[in-house]
Amino acid sequence: MNPFSSEILLTTYSQCRSRSVIRSVATLPSSFCLNLPGLPMRVFILYTFLMVMQDRLTLHNFLTLSGSDSGIGHALAKHLDSLGFVVFAGVLDKDGPGAQELRQSCSPRLCVLQLDITSTTQVKEAYLTISEQLQNAGLWGLVNNAGILGFPADGELLPMSTYRHCMEVNFFGAVQVSKTFLPLLRKSRGRLVNMSSMAGGIPLPRYAAYGASKAALSMFSGVMRQELSKWGIKVAAIHPSGFRTGWSEQWDEQEQELLASLAAETRSAYGEEYLLGLRSYLVQLPSHCAPDLSPVLAAVLHALLATRPHGLYTPGKGAYIPLFIFCCFPLWFYDFFISKVLGAGSAPGQPRMAGGENQKL
């Protein structure tokens, strides 16, 4: 997933519109039309009902999604385009491979836009572009999907720049986009969907920076769900488990920065073997992730289109199990459970003895 990319989706959703109208008409009581005085009156009432339904469904036409260069955002853009949405895709590099693939594989409805979610100027430009396209209509959905992982390592080892970078993209970027587009969501009483992570709901070793930023995003989602309900805006957080999203970050540079920032005492405490093993964990990480993104796509679509969306989604095999154990069991049991799940098969060795105890992760 490209760290700063953002995607804008302007949708017509014509396929669902016609079906929704038919379903709504089908739910009318049979006696409703039969009891009306005369055929002209029945035709007039039916026509008025269809026009009202058309206006209501038009509010569901416009969506905004961030993070489309690769991974979940890229797959979601293609999926929405195949459903008939008109997609405005904002990317970090509009001439990059992700943007080029979207142009080639999607319908002519899709339009690629240059957008960095950490840039206030580019976010405002995106808002003006979308507002111009919407004219006086509201925005039905905003999906904050863009994010970065950061180099997976023990929290003590991570440089402060990694913490700041994760917060800047995963949290502050999403907040900035949300605050910018909320006036459009308020017009349509729409949806705000934030792509958090399983690491944002439970503590996971080697994800201190990433997990902290996603936890902040999850808390932001919960507070917004409460505060925006007065305008009828529904807010959902997505906590996927491990999925293969094609992270394209500069791992070599991040590893070198991590090693260069370590104090001699810290390097000695962990040992060179453990530090070198961090890269092997990163290499093995994709093999532990699911390649099929359809559960995440289904969760996002449900959050956007369902009459009663959930406040929290946990797509992925067993994603809810660690969260359940964390919430309902003693912390020592959760720590024991995680140590077994993330045990010797994926751990980058063990650090040296510290204070007489082995610091096993």
mmCIF file of C-alpha atoms in Angstrom:
data_model
loop_
_atom_site.group_PDB
_atom_site.id
_atom_site.type_symbol
_atom_site.label_atom_id
_atom_site.label_comp_id
_atom_site.label_asym_id
_atom_site.label_seq_id
_atom_site.Cartn_x
_atom_site.Cartn_y
_atom_site.Cartn_z
ATOM 1 C CA MET A 1 0.000 0.000 0.000
ATOM 2 C CA ASN A 2 1.469 3.323 -0.984
ATOM 3 C CA PRO A 3 2.035 5.402 2.162
ATOM 4 C CA PHE A 4 0.688 8.776 1.081
ATOM 5 C CA SER A 5 -1.687 7.859 -1.699
ATOM 6 C CA SER A 6 -5.341 8.735 -1.666
ATOM 7 C CA GLU A 7 -8.221 7.826 -3.882
ATOM 8 C CA ILE A 8 -11.364 9.739 -4.700
ATOM 9 C CA LEU A 9 -14.445 7.864 -5.810
ATOM 10 C CA LEU A 10 -17.411 9.565 -7.490
ATOM 11 C CA THR A 11 -20.102 6.958 -7.930
ATOM 12 C CA THR A 12 -23.336 6.493 -9.811
ATOM 13 C CA TYR A 13 -24.126 3.031 -8.503
ATOM 14 C CA SER A 14 -26.865 2.671 -11.131
ATOM 15 C CA GLN A 15 -27.066 -1.095 -10.753
ATOM 16 C CA CYS A 16 -28.073 -0.980 -7.085
ATOM 17 C CA ARG A 17 -30.320 2.035 -7.632
ATOM 18 C CA SER A 18 -32.784 0.302 -9.920
ATOM 19 C CA ARG A 19 -32.888 -2.810 -7.753
ATOM 20 C CA SER A 20 -33.434 -0.760 -4.600
ATOM 21 C CA VAL A 21 -36.358 1.075 -6.161
ATOM 22 C CA ILE A 22 -37.924 -2.197 -7.263
ATOM 23 C CA ARG A 23 -37.511 -3.672 -3.780
ATOM 24 C CA SER A 24 -39.006 -0.563 -2.204
ATOM 25 C CA VAL A 25 -42.017 -0.582 -4.530
ATOM 26 C CA ALA A 26 -42.468 -4.291 -3.878
ATOM 27 C CA THR A 27 -42.803 -3.616 -0.164
ATOM 28 C CA LEU A 28 -45.839 -1.351 -0.634
ATOM 29 C CA PRO A 29 -49.023 -2.904 0.803
ATOM 30 C CA SER A 30 -51.212 -4.444 -1.880
ATOM 31 C CA SER A 31 -54.211 -2.548 -0.544
ATOM 32 C CA PHE A 32 -52.387 0.773 -0.886
ATOM 33 C CA CYS A 33 -52.947 1.126 -4.623
ATOM 34 C CA LEU A 34 -56.183 -0.805 -4.735
ATOM 35 C CA ASN A 35 -57.898 1.544 -2.281
ATOM 36 C CA LEU A 36 -56.926 4.716 -4.127
ATOM 37 C CA PRO A 37 -59.829 6.501 -5.894
ATOM 38 C CA GLY A 38 -59.199 5.884 -9.555
ATOM 39 C CA LEU A 39 -56.331 4.935 -11.869
ATOM 40 C CA PRO A 40 -55.009 8.503 -12.397
ATOM 41 C CA MET A 41 -54.559 8.969 -8.667
ATOM 42 C CA ARG A 42 -52.786 5.612 -8.366
ATOM 43 C CA VAL A 43 -50.404 6.508 -11.191
ATOM 44 C CA PHE A 44 -49.709 9.909 -9.621
ATOM 45 C CA ILE A 45 -48.955 8.420 -6.197
ATOM 46 C CA LEU A 46 -46.683 5.752 -7.680
ATOM 47 C CA TYR A 47 -44.830 8.344 -9.774
ATOM 48 C CA THR A 48 -44.342 10.590 -6.729
ATOM 49 C CA PHE A 49 -43.074 7.630 -4.687
ATOM 50 C CA LEU A 50 -40.530 6.701 -7.361
ATOM 51 C CA MET A 51 -39.271 10.292 -7.574
ATOM 52 C CA VAL A 52 -38.777 10.411 -3.805
ATOM 53 C CA MET A 53 -36.909 7.109 -3.899
ATOM 54 C CA GLN A 54 -34.770 8.430 -6.762
ATOM 55 C CA ASP A 55 -33.798 11.479 -4.695
ATOM 56 C CA ARG A 56 -32.947 9.299 -1.696
ATOM 57 C CA LEU A 57 -30.831 6.930 -3.748
ATOM 58 C CA THR A 58 -29.004 9.795 -5.435
ATOM 59 C CA LEU A 59 -27.494 10.612 -2.022
ATOM 60 C CA HIS A 60 -25.776 7.198 -2.125
ATOM 61 C CA ASN A 61 -23.961 8.008 -5.360
ATOM 62 C CA PHE A 62 -20.769 9.677 -4.191
ATOM 63 C CA LEU A 63 -17.857 8.118 -2.273
ATOM 64 C CA THR A 64 -14.278 9.091 -1.398
ATOM 65 C CA LEU A 65 -11.530 6.513 -0.765
ATOM 66 C CA SER A 66 -7.864 7.002 0.151
ATOM 67 C CA GLY A 67 -4.973 4.660 -0.634
ATOM 68 C CA SER A 68 -5.396 3.353 -4.181
ATOM 69 C CA ASP A 69 -1.859 2.776 -5.470
ATOM 70 C CA SER A 70 -1.801 -0.837 -4.259
ATOM 71 C CA GLY A 71 -3.247 -3.257 -1.746
ATOM 72 C CA ILE A 72 -6.773 -2.956 -0.384
ATOM 73 C CA GLY A 73 -7.457 0.495 -1.833
ATOM 74 C CA HIS A 74 -6.325 -0.608 -5.277
ATOM 75 C CA ALA A 75 -8.503 -3.725 -5.163
ATOM 76 C CA LEU A 76 -11.456 -1.758 -3.819
ATOM 77 C CA ALA A 77 -11.170 0.804 -6.615
ATOM 78 C CA LYS A 78 -11.317 -1.941 -9.229
ATOM 79 C CA HIS A 79 -14.211 -3.654 -7.487
ATOM 80 C CA LEU A 80 -16.274 -0.476 -7.222
ATOM 81 C CA ASP A 81 -15.531 0.376 -10.829
ATOM 82 C CA SER A 82 -16.773 -3.058 -11.899
ATOM 83 C CA LEU A 83 -20.019 -2.390 -9.991
ATOM 84 C CA GLY A 84 -20.664 0.766 -11.987
ATOM 85 C CA PHE A 85 -19.112 3.421 -9.764
ATOM 86 C CA VAL A 86 -17.404 6.422 -11.360
ATOM 87 C CA VAL A 87 -14.005 6.435 -9.674
ATOM 88 C CA PHE A 88 -11.703 9.376 -9.035
ATOM 89 C CA ALA A 89 -8.460 7.783 -7.857
ATOM 90 C CA GLY A 90 -5.946 9.935 -6.030
ATOM 91 C CA VAL A 91 -2.410 8.561 -5.839
ATOM 92 C CA LEU A 92 0.981 9.688 -4.598
ATOM 93 C CA ASP A 93 2.439 9.281 -8.078
ATOM 94 C CA LYS A 94 -0.088 9.681 -10.865
ATOM 95 C CA ASP A 95 2.480 8.269 -13.308
ATOM 96 C CA GLY A 96 3.405 5.300 -11.070
ATOM 97 C CA PRO A 97 2.654 1.635 -11.795
ATOM 98 C CA GLY A 98 -0.434 1.553 -9.570
ATOM 99 C CA ALA A 99 -2.003 4.536 -11.293
ATOM 100 C CA GLN A 100 -1.122 3.183 -14.736
ATOM 101 C CA GLU A 101 -2.728 -0.162 -13.953
ATOM 102 C CA LEU A 102 -5.929 1.527 -12.802
ATOM 103 C CA ARG A 103 -6.123 3.441 -16.084
ATOM 104 C CA GLN A 104 -5.547 0.311 -18.121
ATOM 105 C CA SER A 105 -7.731 -2.186 -16.260
ATOM 106 C CA CYS A 106 -10.682 -0.026 -15.218
ATOM 107 C CA SER A 107 -13.438 1.583 -17.239
ATOM 108 C CA PRO A 108 -13.167 5.092 -18.737
ATOM 109 C CA ARG A 109 -15.205 6.319 -15.778
ATOM 110 C CA LEU A 110 -12.103 6.119 -13.572
ATOM 111 C CA CYS A 111 -10.024 9.277 -13.278
ATOM 112 C CA VAL A 112 -6.605 9.350 -11.575
ATOM 113 C CA LEU A 113 -5.772 12.339 -9.378
ATOM 114 C CA GLN A 114 -2.493 13.358 -7.731
ATOM 115 C CA LEU A 115 -3.036 13.391 -3.941
ATOM 116 C CA ASP A 116 -0.861 13.142 -0.840
ATOM 117 C CA ILE A 117 -3.044 12.782 2.273
ATOM 118 C CA THR A 118 -0.350 14.402 4.451
ATOM 119 C CA SER A 119 -0.392 17.511 2.272
ATOM 120 C CA THR A 120 -2.966 20.059 3.397
ATOM 121 C CA THR A 121 -2.805 21.726 -0.012
ATOM 122 C CA GLN A 122 -3.508 18.535 -1.942
ATOM 123 C CA VAL A 123 -6.322 17.497 0.404
ATOM 124 C CA LYS A 124 -7.999 20.896 -0.080
ATOM 125 C CA GLU A 125 -7.553 20.634 -3.842
ATOM 126 C CA ALA A 126 -9.185 17.201 -3.760
ATOM 127 C CA TYR A 127 -12.073 18.622 -1.752
ATOM 128 C CA LEU A 128 -12.603 21.404 -4.287
ATOM 129 C CA THR A 129 -12.472 18.919 -7.165
ATOM 130 C CA ILE A 130 -15.021 16.642 -5.525
ATOM 131 C CA SER A 131 -17.251 19.549 -4.511
ATOM 132 C CA GLU A 132 -17.276 20.766 -8.107
ATOM 133 C CA GLN A 133 -18.270 17.312 -9.327
ATOM 134 C CA LEU A 134 -20.971 16.956 -6.669
ATOM 135 C CA GLN A 135 -22.331 20.462 -7.293
ATOM 136 C CA ASN A 136 -25.012 20.788 -4.603
ATOM 137 C CA ALA A 137 -25.196 17.086 -3.724
ATOM 138 C CA GLY A 138 -23.689 15.544 -0.609
ATOM 139 C CA LEU A 139 -20.957 12.943 -0.278
ATOM 140 C CA TRP A 140 -22.266 9.572 0.785
ATOM 141 C CA GLY A 141 -19.090 7.827 1.921
ATOM 142 C CA LEU A 142 -15.506 8.560 2.938
ATOM 143 C CA VAL A 143 -13.087 5.639 3.353
ATOM 144 C CA ASN A 144 -9.755 6.437 5.022
ATOM 145 C CA ASN A 145 -7.664 3.556 3.751
ATOM 146 C CA ALA A 146 -4.167 4.944 3.092
ATOM 147 C CA GLY A 147 -1.517 3.826 5.570
ATOM 148 C CA ILE A 148 2.021 2.583 6.151
ATOM 149 C CA LEU A 149 3.385 -0.340 8.159
ATOM 150 C CA GLY A 150 6.821 0.817 9.188
ATOM 151 C CA PHE A 151 9.708 -1.558 9.892
ATOM 152 C CA PRO A 152 8.443 -4.334 12.235
ATOM 153 C CA ALA A 153 10.721 -4.395 15.261
ATOM 154 C CA ASP A 154 10.664 -4.142 19.030
ATOM 155 C CA GLY A 155 9.367 -0.811 20.285
ATOM 156 C CA GLU A 156 12.651 -0.045 22.032
ATOM 157 C CA LEU A 157 14.550 -0.497 18.780
ATOM 158 C CA LEU A 158 12.380 1.692 16.571
ATOM 159 C CA PRO A 159 13.688 5.230 16.005
ATOM 160 C CA MET A 160 11.400 8.111 16.885
ATOM 161 C CA SER A 161 11.117 8.971 13.189
ATOM 162 C CA THR A 162 9.210 5.716 12.641
ATOM 163 C CA TYR A 163 6.701 6.600 15.359
ATOM 164 C CA ARG A 164 6.219 10.077 13.917
ATOM 165 C CA HIS A 165 5.916 8.805 10.354
ATOM 166 C CA CYS A 166 3.264 6.220 11.253
ATOM 167 C CA MET A 167 1.243 8.778 13.195
ATOM 168 C CA GLU A 168 1.524 11.342 10.415
ATOM 169 C CA VAL A 169 0.158 8.985 7.752
ATOM 170 C CA ASN A 170 -2.060 6.502 9.604
ATOM 171 C CA PHE A 171 -3.661 8.943 12.028
ATOM 172 C CA PHE A 172 -3.155 12.634 11.238
ATOM 173 C CA GLY A 173 -3.648 12.089 7.509
ATOM 174 C CA ALA A 174 -6.959 10.303 8.091
ATOM 175 C CA VAL A 175 -8.114 12.978 10.555
ATOM 176 C CA GLN A 176 -7.254 15.751 8.111
ATOM 177 C CA VAL A 177 -9.156 14.101 5.261
ATOM 178 C CA SER A 178 -12.133 13.401 7.539
ATOM 179 C CA LYS A 179 -12.352 16.967 8.832
ATOM 180 C CA THR A 180 -12.080 18.330 5.299
ATOM 181 C CA PHE A 181 -14.865 16.173 3.840
ATOM 182 C CA LEU A 182 -17.287 16.075 6.796
ATOM 183 C CA PRO A 183 -19.335 19.035 5.512
ATOM 184 C CA LEU A 184 -20.132 16.989 2.397
ATOM 185 C CA LEU A 185 -20.988 13.919 4.484
ATOM 186 C CA ARG A 186 -23.308 15.996 6.643
ATOM 187 C CA LYS A 187 -25.340 16.998 3.584
ATOM 188 C CA SER A 188 -26.171 13.376 2.779
ATOM 189 C CA ARG A 189 -26.134 11.922 6.320
ATOM 190 C CA GLY A 190 -23.499 9.554 4.928
ATOM 191 C CA ARG A 191 -20.791 7.163 6.087
ATOM 192 C CA LEU A 192 -17.255 7.512 7.438
ATOM 193 C CA VAL A 193 -15.192 4.307 7.247
ATOM 194 C CA ASN A 194 -11.689 4.122 8.720
ATOM 195 C CA MET A 195 -9.324 1.289 7.796
ATOM 196 C CA SER A 196 -7.602 0.484 11.075
ATOM 197 C CA SER A 197 -5.985 -2.872 11.869
ATOM 198 C CA MET A 198 -6.123 -5.805 14.228
ATOM 199 C CA ALA A 199 -2.986 -4.210 15.710
ATOM 200 C CA GLY A 200 -5.097 -1.138 16.483
ATOM 201 C CA GLY A 201 -7.343 -3.110 18.825
ATOM 202 C CA ILE A 202 -4.890 -5.421 20.572
ATOM 203 C CA PRO A 203 -1.183 -5.158 21.448
ATOM 204 C CA LEU A 204 1.046 -7.145 19.093
ATOM 205 C CA PRO A 205 4.827 -7.535 19.447
ATOM 206 C CA ARG A 206 6.974 -5.656 16.902
ATOM 207 C CA TYR A 207 4.126 -3.285 15.969
ATOM 208 C CA ALA A 208 4.452 -0.557 18.604
ATOM 209 C CA ALA A 209 4.571 2.346 16.135
ATOM 210 C CA TYR A 210 2.072 0.915 13.667
ATOM 211 C CA GLY A 211 -0.283 -0.351 16.376
ATOM 212 C CA ALA A 212 -0.228 2.943 18.275
ATOM 213 C CA SER A 213 -1.161 4.909 15.152
ATOM 214 C CA LYS A 214 -3.963 2.480 14.267
ATOM 215 C CA ALA A 215 -5.219 2.479 17.859
ATOM 216 C CA ALA A 216 -5.453 6.261 17.651
ATOM 217 C CA LEU A 217 -7.435 5.915 14.432
ATOM 218 C CA SER A 218 -9.765 3.373 16.051
ATOM 219 C CA MET A 219 -10.392 5.659 19.013
ATOM 220 C CA PHE A 220 -11.009 8.549 16.640
ATOM 221 C CA SER A 221 -13.564 6.373 14.830
ATOM 222 C CA GLY A 222 -15.382 5.565 18.066
ATOM 223 C CA VAL A 223 -15.581 9.175 19.168
ATOM 224 C CA MET A 224 -16.737 10.302 15.712
ATOM 225 C CA ARG A 225 -19.388 7.568 15.731
ATOM 226 C CA GLN A 226 -20.840 9.094 18.892
ATOM 227 C CA GLU A 227 -20.464 12.746 17.955
ATOM 228 C CA LEU A 228 -21.633 12.569 14.340
ATOM 229 C CA SER A 229 -24.729 10.488 15.070
ATOM 230 C CA LYS A 230 -26.641 13.712 15.725
ATOM 231 C CA TRP A 231 -26.432 14.373 11.970
ATOM 232 C CA GLY A 232 -27.232 10.820 10.998
ATOM 233 C CA ILE A 233 -23.644 10.094 9.914
ATOM 234 C CA LYS A 234 -22.635 6.495 10.634
ATOM 235 C CA VAL A 235 -18.979 5.699 11.386
ATOM 236 C CA ALA A 236 -17.286 2.301 11.145
ATOM 237 C CA ALA A 237 -13.775 1.006 11.834
ATOM 238 C CA ILE A 238 -12.325 -1.951 9.920
ATOM 239 C CA HIS A 239 -9.861 -4.197 11.822
ATOM 240 C CA PRO A 240 -8.549 -6.692 9.249
ATOM 241 C CA SER A 241 -6.334 -9.570 10.235
ATOM 242 C CA GLY A 242 -3.205 -10.343 8.196
ATOM 243 C CA PHE A 243 -3.711 -9.765 4.465
ATOM 244 C CA ARG A 244 -1.141 -9.640 1.696
ATOM 245 C CA THR A 245 -1.464 -6.035 0.540
ATOM 246 C CA GLY A 246 1.865 -5.556 -1.248
ATOM 247 C CA TRP A 247 3.564 -3.105 1.088
ATOM 248 C CA SER A 248 6.043 -1.126 -1.006
ATOM 249 C CA GLU A 249 8.125 0.641 1.590
ATOM 250 C CA GLN A 250 11.856 1.309 1.633
ATOM 251 C CA TRP A 251 12.818 -1.492 4.012
ATOM 252 C CA ASP A 252 16.581 -1.236 3.449
ATOM 253 C CA GLU A 253 16.697 2.427 4.389
ATOM 254 C CA GLN A 254 14.458 1.878 7.416
ATOM 255 C CA GLU A 255 16.593 -1.021 8.635
ATOM 256 C CA GLN A 256 19.775 1.015 8.260
ATOM 257 C CA GLU A 257 18.209 3.920 10.132
ATOM 258 C CA LEU A 258 17.105 1.579 12.910
ATOM 259 C CA LEU A 259 20.555 0.036 13.328
ATOM 260 C CA ALA A 260 22.306 3.403 13.149
ATOM 261 C CA SER A 261 20.101 4.893 15.868
ATOM 262 C CA LEU A 262 20.761 2.130 18.420
ATOM 263 C CA ALA A 263 22.853 2.938 21.462
ATOM 264 C CA ALA A 264 25.742 0.584 22.174
ATOM 265 C CA GLU A 265 24.080 -0.671 25.350
ATOM 266 C CA THR A 266 20.843 -1.468 23.522
ATOM 267 C CA ARG A 267 22.675 -3.209 20.671
ATOM 268 C CA SER A 268 24.581 -5.315 23.190
ATOM 269 C CA ALA A 269 21.426 -6.216 25.123
ATOM 270 C CA TYR A 270 19.653 -7.560 22.046
ATOM 271 C CA GLY A 271 22.664 -9.010 20.270
ATOM 272 C CA GLU A 272 23.611 -8.923 16.586
ATOM 273 C CA GLU A 273 21.913 -12.238 15.828
ATOM 274 C CA TYR A 274 18.550 -10.962 17.003
ATOM 275 C CA LEU A 275 18.929 -7.652 15.166
ATOM 276 C CA LEU A 276 19.819 -9.372 11.914
ATOM 277 C CA GLY A 277 16.865 -11.727 12.388
ATOM 278 C CA LEU A 278 14.426 -8.817 12.176
ATOM 279 C CA ARG A 279 14.868 -8.773 8.404
ATOM 280 C CA SER A 280 14.123 -12.506 8.150
ATOM 281 C CA TYR A 281 10.841 -11.925 9.994
ATOM 282 C CA LEU A 282 9.968 -9.232 7.468
ATOM 283 C CA VAL A 283 10.756 -11.589 4.574
ATOM 284 C CA GLN A 284 8.553 -14.333 6.065
ATOM 285 C CA LEU A 285 5.674 -11.977 6.873
ATOM 286 C CA PRO A 286 3.805 -12.286 3.518
ATOM 287 C CA SER A 287 3.661 -16.089 3.862
ATOM 288 C CA HIS A 288 1.562 -15.664 7.030
ATOM 289 C CA CYS A 289 -0.912 -13.298 5.329
ATOM 290 C CA ALA A 290 -4.011 -14.191 3.311
ATOM 291 C CA PRO A 291 -3.809 -13.301 -0.407
ATOM 292 C CA ASP A 292 -7.592 -13.030 -0.868
ATOM 293 C CA LEU A 293 -8.770 -9.499 -0.039
ATOM 294 C CA SER A 294 -12.462 -10.198 -0.642
ATOM 295 C CA PRO A 295 -13.383 -10.335 3.096
ATOM 296 C CA VAL A 296 -12.054 -6.800 3.553
ATOM 297 C CA LEU A 297 -13.799 -5.539 0.421
ATOM 298 C CA ALA A 298 -17.075 -7.066 1.603
ATOM 299 C CA ALA A 299 -16.713 -5.400 5.006
ATOM 300 C CA VAL A 300 -16.096 -1.979 3.460
ATOM 301 C CA LEU A 301 -19.067 -2.342 1.105
ATOM 302 C CA HIS A 302 -21.325 -3.360 3.972
ATOM 303 C CA ALA A 303 -20.160 -0.388 6.030
ATOM 304 C CA LEU A 304 -20.942 1.919 3.122
ATOM 305 C CA LEU A 305 -24.221 0.509 1.858
ATOM 306 C CA ALA A 306 -25.960 -1.406 4.653
ATOM 307 C CA THR A 307 -28.987 0.184 6.274
ATOM 308 C CA ARG A 308 -27.540 -0.609 9.713
ATOM 309 C CA PRO A 309 -23.742 -0.856 9.379
ATOM 310 C CA HIS A 310 -21.641 -2.212 12.228
ATOM 311 C CA GLY A 311 -19.419 0.062 14.254
ATOM 312 C CA LEU A 312 -16.557 -2.457 14.042
ATOM 313 C CA TYR A 313 -15.660 -5.044 11.396
ATOM 314 C CA THR A 314 -13.039 -7.784 11.857
ATOM 315 C CA PRO A 315 -12.594 -9.359 8.406
ATOM 316 C CA GLY A 316 -10.172 -12.225 8.049
ATOM 317 C CA LYS A 317 -9.804 -15.724 9.392
ATOM 318 C CA GLY A 318 -9.887 -15.659 13.184
ATOM 319 C CA ALA A 319 -9.524 -11.885 13.410
ATOM 320 C CA TYR A 320 -12.070 -11.649 16.221
ATOM 321 C CA ILE A 321 -10.454 -14.353 18.393
ATOM 322 C CA PRO A 322 -7.462 -12.335 19.719
ATOM 323 C CA LEU A 323 -9.743 -9.340 20.292
ATOM 324 C CA PHE A 324 -12.194 -11.505 22.229
ATOM 325 C CA ILE A 325 -9.425 -12.992 24.373
ATOM 326 C CA PHE A 326 -7.914 -9.554 25.004
ATOM 327 C CA CYS A 327 -11.271 -8.127 26.139
ATOM 328 C CA CYS A 328 -12.622 -11.100 28.120
ATOM 329 C CA PHE A 329 -9.609 -12.887 29.621
ATOM 330 C CA PRO A 330 -6.842 -11.836 32.037
ATOM 331 C CA LEU A 331 -3.948 -10.039 30.383
ATOM 332 C CA TRP A 332 -1.473 -12.741 31.387
ATOM 333 C CA PHE A 333 -3.548 -15.263 29.431
ATOM 334 C CA TYR A 334 -3.686 -12.967 26.406
ATOM 335 C CA ASP A 335 0.092 -12.468 26.528
ATOM 336 C CA PHE A 336 0.582 -16.237 26.743
ATOM 337 C CA PHE A 337 -1.797 -16.764 23.806
ATOM 338 C CA ILE A 338 -0.017 -14.201 21.624
ATOM 339 C CA SER A 339 3.398 -15.626 22.501
ATOM 340 C CA LYS A 340 2.212 -18.996 21.176
ATOM 341 C CA VAL A 341 0.520 -17.622 18.073
ATOM 342 C CA LEU A 342 3.549 -15.490 17.230
ATOM 343 C CA GLY A 343 5.968 -18.095 18.535
ATOM 344 C CA ALA A 344 9.187 -19.583 17.337
ATOM 345 C CA GLY A 345 7.969 -20.025 13.772
ATOM 346 C CA SER A 346 7.827 -16.295 13.119
ATOM 347 C CA ALA A 347 10.005 -14.747 15.817
ATOM 348 C CA PRO A 348 13.421 -13.374 14.737
ATOM 349 C CA GLY A 349 15.294 -15.412 17.319
ATOM 350 C CA GLN A 350 15.628 -14.198 20.907
ATOM 351 C CA PRO A 351 17.576 -11.302 22.396
ATOM 352 C CA ARG A 352 20.389 -11.916 24.817
ATOM 353 C CA MET A 353 19.773 -12.474 28.531
ATOM 354 C CA ALA A 354 18.755 -9.199 30.179
ATOM 355 C CA GLY A 355 18.460 -8.863 33.931
ATOM 356 C CA GLY A 356 18.638 -12.644 34.321
ATOM 357 C CA GLU A 357 15.506 -13.231 32.245
ATOM 358 C CA ASN A 358 15.158 -14.154 28.617
ATOM 359 C CA GLN A 359 13.212 -11.442 26.753
ATOM 360 C CA LYS A 360 11.126 -13.713 24.563
ATOM 361 C CA LEU A 361 8.627 -12.056 22.194
#
